[in-house]
Coordinates of N, CA and C in Angstrom, one line a residue:
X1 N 22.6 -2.1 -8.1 CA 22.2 -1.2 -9.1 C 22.4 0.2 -8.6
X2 N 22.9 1.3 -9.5 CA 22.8 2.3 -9.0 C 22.0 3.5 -9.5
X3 N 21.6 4.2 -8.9 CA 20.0 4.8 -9.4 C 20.9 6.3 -9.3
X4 N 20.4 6.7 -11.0 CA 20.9 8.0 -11.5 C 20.0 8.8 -11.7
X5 N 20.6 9.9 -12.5 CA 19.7 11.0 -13.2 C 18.0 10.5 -14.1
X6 N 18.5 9.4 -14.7 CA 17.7 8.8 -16.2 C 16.3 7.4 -14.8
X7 N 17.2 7.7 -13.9 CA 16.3 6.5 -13.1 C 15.1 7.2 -12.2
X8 N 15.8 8.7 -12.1 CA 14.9 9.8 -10.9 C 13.9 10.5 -11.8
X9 N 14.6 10.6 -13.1 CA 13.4 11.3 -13.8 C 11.9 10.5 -14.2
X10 N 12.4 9.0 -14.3 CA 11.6 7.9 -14.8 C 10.4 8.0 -13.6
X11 N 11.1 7.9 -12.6 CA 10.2 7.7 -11.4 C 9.3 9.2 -10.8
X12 N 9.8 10.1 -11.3 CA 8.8 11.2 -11.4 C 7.8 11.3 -12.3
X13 N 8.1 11.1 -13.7 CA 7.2 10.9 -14.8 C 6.7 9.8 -14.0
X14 N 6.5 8.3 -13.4 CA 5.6 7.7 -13.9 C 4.7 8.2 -12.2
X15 N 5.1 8.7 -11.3 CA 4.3 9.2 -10.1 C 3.6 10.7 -10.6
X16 N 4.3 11.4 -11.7 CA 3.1 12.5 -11.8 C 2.0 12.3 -12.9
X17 N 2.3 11.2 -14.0 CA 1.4 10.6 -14.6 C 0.2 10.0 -13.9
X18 N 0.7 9.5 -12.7 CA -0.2 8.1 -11.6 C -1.2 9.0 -11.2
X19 N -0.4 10.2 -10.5 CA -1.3 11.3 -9.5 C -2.4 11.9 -10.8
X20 N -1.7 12.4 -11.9 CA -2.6 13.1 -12.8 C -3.8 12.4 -13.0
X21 N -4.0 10.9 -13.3 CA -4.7 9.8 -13.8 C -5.8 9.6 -13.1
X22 N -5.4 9.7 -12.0 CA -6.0 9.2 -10.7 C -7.0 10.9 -10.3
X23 N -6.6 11.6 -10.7 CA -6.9 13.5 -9.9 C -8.1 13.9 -10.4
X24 N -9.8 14.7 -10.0 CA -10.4 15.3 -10.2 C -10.3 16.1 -11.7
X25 N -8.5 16.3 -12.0 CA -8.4 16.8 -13.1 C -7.9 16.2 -14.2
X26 N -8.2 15.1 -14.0 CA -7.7 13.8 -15.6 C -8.3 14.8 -17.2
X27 N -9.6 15.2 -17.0 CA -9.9 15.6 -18.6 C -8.6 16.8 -18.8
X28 N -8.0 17.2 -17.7 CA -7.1 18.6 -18.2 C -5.7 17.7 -18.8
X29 N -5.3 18.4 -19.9 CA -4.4 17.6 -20.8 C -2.7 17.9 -20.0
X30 N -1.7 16.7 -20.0 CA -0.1 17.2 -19.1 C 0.3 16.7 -20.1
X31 N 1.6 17.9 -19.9 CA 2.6 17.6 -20.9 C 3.5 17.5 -20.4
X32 N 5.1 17.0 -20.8 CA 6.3 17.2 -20.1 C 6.9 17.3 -21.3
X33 N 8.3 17.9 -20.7 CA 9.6 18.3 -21.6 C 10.0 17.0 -22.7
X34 N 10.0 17.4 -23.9 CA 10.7 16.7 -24.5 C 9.7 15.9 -24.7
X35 N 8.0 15.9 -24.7 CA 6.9 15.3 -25.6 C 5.9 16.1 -26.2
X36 N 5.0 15.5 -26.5 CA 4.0 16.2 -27.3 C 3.5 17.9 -26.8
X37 N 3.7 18.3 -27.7 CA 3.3 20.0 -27.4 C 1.6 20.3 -27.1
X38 N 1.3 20.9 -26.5 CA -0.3 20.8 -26.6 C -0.9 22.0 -27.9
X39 N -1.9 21.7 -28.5 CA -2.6 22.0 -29.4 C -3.4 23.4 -28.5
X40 N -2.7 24.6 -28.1 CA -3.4 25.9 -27.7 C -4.6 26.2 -28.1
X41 N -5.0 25.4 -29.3 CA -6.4 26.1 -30.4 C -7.4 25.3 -29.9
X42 N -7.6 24.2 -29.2 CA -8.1 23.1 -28.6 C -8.7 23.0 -27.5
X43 N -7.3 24.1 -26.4 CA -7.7 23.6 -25.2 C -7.9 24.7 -24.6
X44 N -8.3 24.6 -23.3 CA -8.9 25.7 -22.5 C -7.7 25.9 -21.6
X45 N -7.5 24.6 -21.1 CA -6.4 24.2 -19.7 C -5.6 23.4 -20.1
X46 N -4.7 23.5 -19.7 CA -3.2 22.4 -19.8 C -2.6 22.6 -18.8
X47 N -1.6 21.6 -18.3 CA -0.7 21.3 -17.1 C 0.7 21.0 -17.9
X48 N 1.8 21.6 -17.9 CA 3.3 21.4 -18.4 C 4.5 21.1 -17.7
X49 N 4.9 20.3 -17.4 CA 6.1 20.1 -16.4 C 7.2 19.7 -17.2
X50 N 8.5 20.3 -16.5 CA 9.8 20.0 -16.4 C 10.6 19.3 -15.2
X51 N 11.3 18.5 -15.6 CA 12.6 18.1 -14.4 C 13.5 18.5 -14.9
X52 N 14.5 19.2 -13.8 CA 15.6 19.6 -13.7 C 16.6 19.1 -12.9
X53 N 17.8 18.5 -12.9 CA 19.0 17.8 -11.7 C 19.7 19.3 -12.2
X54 N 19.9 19.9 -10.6 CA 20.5 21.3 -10.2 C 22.0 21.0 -9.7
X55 N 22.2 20.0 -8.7 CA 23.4 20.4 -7.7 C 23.3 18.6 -7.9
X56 N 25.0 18.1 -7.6 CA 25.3 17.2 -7.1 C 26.6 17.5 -5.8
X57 N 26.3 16.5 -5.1 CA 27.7 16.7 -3.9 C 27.7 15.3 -3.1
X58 N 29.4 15.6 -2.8 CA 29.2 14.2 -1.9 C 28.9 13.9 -0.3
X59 N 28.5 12.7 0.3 CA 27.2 13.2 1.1 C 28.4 12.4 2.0
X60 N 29.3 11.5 1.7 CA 30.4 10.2 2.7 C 31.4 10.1 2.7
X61 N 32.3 10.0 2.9 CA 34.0 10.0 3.1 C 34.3 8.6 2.5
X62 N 35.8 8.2 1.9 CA 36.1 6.8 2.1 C 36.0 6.1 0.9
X63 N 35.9 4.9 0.5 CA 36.0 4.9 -0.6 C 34.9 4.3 -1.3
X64 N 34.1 4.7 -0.9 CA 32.7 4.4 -1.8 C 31.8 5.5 -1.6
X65 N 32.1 6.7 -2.0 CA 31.1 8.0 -1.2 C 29.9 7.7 -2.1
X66 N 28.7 8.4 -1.2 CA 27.5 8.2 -1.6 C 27.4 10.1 -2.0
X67 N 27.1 10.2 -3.3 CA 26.3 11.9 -3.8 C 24.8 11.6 -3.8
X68 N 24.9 12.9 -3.5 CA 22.9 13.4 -3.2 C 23.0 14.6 -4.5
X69 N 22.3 14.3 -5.2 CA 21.7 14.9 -6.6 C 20.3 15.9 -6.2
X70 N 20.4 16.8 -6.5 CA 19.2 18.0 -5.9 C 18.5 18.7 -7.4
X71 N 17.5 18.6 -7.3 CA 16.5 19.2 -8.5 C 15.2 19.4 -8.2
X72 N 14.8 20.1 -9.1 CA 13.2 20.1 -9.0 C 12.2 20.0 -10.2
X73 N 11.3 19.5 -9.9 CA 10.3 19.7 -10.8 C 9.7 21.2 -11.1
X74 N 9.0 21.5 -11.9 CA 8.6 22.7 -12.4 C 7.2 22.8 -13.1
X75 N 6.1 23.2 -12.3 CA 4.9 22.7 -12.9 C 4.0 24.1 -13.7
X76 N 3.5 24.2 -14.9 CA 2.7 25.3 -15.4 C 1.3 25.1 -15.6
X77 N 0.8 25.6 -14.7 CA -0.7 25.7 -15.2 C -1.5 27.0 -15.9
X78 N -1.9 26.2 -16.7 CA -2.7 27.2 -17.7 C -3.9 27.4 -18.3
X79 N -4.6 28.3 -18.0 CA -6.0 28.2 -18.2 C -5.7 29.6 -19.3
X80 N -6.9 29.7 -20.9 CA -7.2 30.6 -21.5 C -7.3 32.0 -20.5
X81 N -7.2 33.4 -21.4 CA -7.7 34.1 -20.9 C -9.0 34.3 -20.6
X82 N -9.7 34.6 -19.4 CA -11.4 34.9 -19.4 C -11.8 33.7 -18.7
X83 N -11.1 32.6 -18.3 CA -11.4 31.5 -18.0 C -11.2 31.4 -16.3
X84 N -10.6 32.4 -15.6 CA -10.3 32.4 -14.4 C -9.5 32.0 -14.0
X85 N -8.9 32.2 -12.5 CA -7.6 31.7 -12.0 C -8.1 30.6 -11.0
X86 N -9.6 30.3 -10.7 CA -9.5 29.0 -9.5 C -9.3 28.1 -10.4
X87 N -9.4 27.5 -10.9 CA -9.3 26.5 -11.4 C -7.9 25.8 -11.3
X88 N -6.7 27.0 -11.9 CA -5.4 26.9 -12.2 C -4.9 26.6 -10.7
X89 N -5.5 27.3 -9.4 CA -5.1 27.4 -8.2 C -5.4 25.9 -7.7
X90 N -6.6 25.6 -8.0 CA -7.1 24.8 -7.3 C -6.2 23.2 -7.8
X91 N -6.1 23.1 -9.0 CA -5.1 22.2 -9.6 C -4.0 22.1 -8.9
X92 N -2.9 23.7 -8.5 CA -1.8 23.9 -8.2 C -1.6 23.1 -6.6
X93 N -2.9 23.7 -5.9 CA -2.7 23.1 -4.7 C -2.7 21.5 -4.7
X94 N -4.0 21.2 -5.3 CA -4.1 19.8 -5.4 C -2.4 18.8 -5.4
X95 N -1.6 19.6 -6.2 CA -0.2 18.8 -6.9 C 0.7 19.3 -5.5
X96 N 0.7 20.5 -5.0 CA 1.8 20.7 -3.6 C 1.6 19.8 -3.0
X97 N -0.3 19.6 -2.3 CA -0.3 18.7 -1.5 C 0.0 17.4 -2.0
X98 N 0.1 17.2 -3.0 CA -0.3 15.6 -3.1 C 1.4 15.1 -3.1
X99 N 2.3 16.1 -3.9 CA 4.0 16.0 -3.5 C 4.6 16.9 -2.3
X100 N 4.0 17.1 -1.4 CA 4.8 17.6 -0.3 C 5.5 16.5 0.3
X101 N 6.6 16.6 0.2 CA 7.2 15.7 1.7 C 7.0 14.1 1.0
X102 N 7.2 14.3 0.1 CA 6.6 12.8 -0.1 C 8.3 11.7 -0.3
X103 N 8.0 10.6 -0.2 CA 8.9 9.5 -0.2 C 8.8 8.7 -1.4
X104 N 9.4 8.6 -2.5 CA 9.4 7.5 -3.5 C 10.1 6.4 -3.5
X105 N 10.4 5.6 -4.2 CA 11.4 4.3 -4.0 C 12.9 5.2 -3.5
X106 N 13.3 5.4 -4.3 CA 14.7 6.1 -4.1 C 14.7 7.2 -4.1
X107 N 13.8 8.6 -4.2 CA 13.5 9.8 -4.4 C 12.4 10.8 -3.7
X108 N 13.0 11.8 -2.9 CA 12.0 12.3 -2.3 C 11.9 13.7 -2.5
X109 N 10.9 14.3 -2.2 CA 10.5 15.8 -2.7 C 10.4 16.2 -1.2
X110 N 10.5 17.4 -1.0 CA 10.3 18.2 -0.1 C 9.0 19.3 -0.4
X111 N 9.7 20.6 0.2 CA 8.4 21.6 0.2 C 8.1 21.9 -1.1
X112 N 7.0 22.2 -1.8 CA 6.9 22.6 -2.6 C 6.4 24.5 -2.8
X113 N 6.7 25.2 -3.3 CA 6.7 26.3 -3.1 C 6.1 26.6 -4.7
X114 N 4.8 27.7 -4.7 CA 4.4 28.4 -5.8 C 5.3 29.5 -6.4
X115 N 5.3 29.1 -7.6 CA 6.4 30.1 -8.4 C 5.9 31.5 -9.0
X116 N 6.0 32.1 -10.5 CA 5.4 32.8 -10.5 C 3.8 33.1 -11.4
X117 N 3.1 33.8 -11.4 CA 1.8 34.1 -12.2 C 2.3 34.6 -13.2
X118 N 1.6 34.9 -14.1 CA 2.4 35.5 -15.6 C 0.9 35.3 -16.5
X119 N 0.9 35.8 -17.5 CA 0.1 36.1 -18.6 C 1.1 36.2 -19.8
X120 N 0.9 35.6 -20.7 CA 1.4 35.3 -22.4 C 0.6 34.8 -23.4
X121 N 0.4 35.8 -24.4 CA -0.3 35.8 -25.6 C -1.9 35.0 -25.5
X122 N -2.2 35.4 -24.6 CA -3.4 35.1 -23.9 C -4.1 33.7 -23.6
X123 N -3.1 34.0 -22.4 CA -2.9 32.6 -21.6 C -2.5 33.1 -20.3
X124 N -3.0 32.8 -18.9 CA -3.3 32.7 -18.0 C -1.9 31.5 -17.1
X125 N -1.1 31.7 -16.6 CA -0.1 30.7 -15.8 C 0.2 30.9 -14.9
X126 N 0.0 30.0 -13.9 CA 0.4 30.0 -12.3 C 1.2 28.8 -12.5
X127 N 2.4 29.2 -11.6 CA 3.5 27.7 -11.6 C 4.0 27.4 -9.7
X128 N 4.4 26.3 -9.9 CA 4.9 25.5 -8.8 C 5.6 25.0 -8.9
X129 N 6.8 24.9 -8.0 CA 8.6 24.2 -8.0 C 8.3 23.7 -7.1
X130 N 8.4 22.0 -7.0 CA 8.5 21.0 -6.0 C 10.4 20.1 -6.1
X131 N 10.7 20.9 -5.8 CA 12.2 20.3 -5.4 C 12.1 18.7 -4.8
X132 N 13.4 18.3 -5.0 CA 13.7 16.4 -4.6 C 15.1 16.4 -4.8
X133 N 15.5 15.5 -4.3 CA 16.6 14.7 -4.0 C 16.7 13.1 -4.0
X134 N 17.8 12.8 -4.2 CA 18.2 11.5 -4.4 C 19.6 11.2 -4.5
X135 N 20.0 10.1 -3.6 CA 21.4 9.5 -3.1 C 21.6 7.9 -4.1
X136 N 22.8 8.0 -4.4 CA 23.5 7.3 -5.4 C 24.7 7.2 -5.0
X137 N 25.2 6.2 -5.7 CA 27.0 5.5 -5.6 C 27.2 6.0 -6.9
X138 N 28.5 6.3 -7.6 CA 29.0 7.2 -8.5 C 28.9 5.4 -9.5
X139 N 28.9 5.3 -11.0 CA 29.3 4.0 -11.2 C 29.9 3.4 -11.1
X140 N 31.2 4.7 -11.1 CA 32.6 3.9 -10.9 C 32.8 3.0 -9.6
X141 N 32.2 3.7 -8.7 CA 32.3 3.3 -7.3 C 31.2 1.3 -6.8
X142 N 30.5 1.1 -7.6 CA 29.0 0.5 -8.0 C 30.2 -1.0 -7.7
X143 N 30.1 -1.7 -6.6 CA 30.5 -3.2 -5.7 C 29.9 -4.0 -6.2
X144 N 28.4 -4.0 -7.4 CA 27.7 -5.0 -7.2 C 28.7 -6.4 -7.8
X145 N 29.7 -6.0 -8.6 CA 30.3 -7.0 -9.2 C 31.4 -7.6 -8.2
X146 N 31.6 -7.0 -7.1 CA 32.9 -7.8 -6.4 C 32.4 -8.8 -6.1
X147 N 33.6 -10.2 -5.5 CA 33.4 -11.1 -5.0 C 33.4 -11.0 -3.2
X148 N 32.9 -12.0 -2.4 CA 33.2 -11.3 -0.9 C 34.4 -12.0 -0.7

């Protein structure tokens, strides 16, 4: 089997879902790219993430080269104005630590680094980029069908 773009994203959504579920901050509402928008009029706090695949390159010589795919995740925390920044901080840390360095099936994150603060239409955002990687056989390249 060869584990792609559509296989690294799967496995991030269902580990930042697991972590969210499981976190001190379950009542705070997460969104990701390409689902439900949150309801601003509703909520106090929300959490928003994106995945992004940045860089591909080949990592082996010969004729089955293995590429390493590089991206990161992109996290927004957001708390109303007047509502304070620990909260947003305290969430942010919570998520570095919990994806630093970490190991998935086929997918690993590295450091995760705080991005920027910002304020918009009165809203409060602190964000965090947790970069990953992941090594693959091209399809074309994909043996599982030969005979020995």
């Amino acid at each position: 089997m060869v584990f792609g773009d559509a296989d690294a994203r799967n496995e991030l959504v269902k580990a930042i879902v697991a972590l969210w579920n499981n976190s001190p901050f379950k009542d705070v509402s997460i969104y990701h790219e390409n689902g439900p928008t949150p309801n601003l009029d509703q909520l106090s706090y929300f959490v928003s993430y994106e995945i992004q695949m940045v860089t591909s390159k080949q990592m082996t010589l010969g004729e089955k080269p293995i590429d390493r795919t590089t991206g990161f995740v992109q996290f927004y925390f957001a708390g109303k104005a007047g509502t304070g920044t620990l909260k947003l901080l305290t969430m942010r840390d919570f998520v570095k630590q919990a994806l630093k360095a970490k190991v998935f099936k086929s997918l690993k994150t590295t450091i995760p680094s705080p991005g920027r603060s910002d304020k918009d239409r009165g809203w409060h955002i602190e964000t965090l980029i947790v970069p990953f990687y992941f090594d693959g056989m091209p399809i074309a390249m994909n043996h599982s069908d030969e005979t020995p």
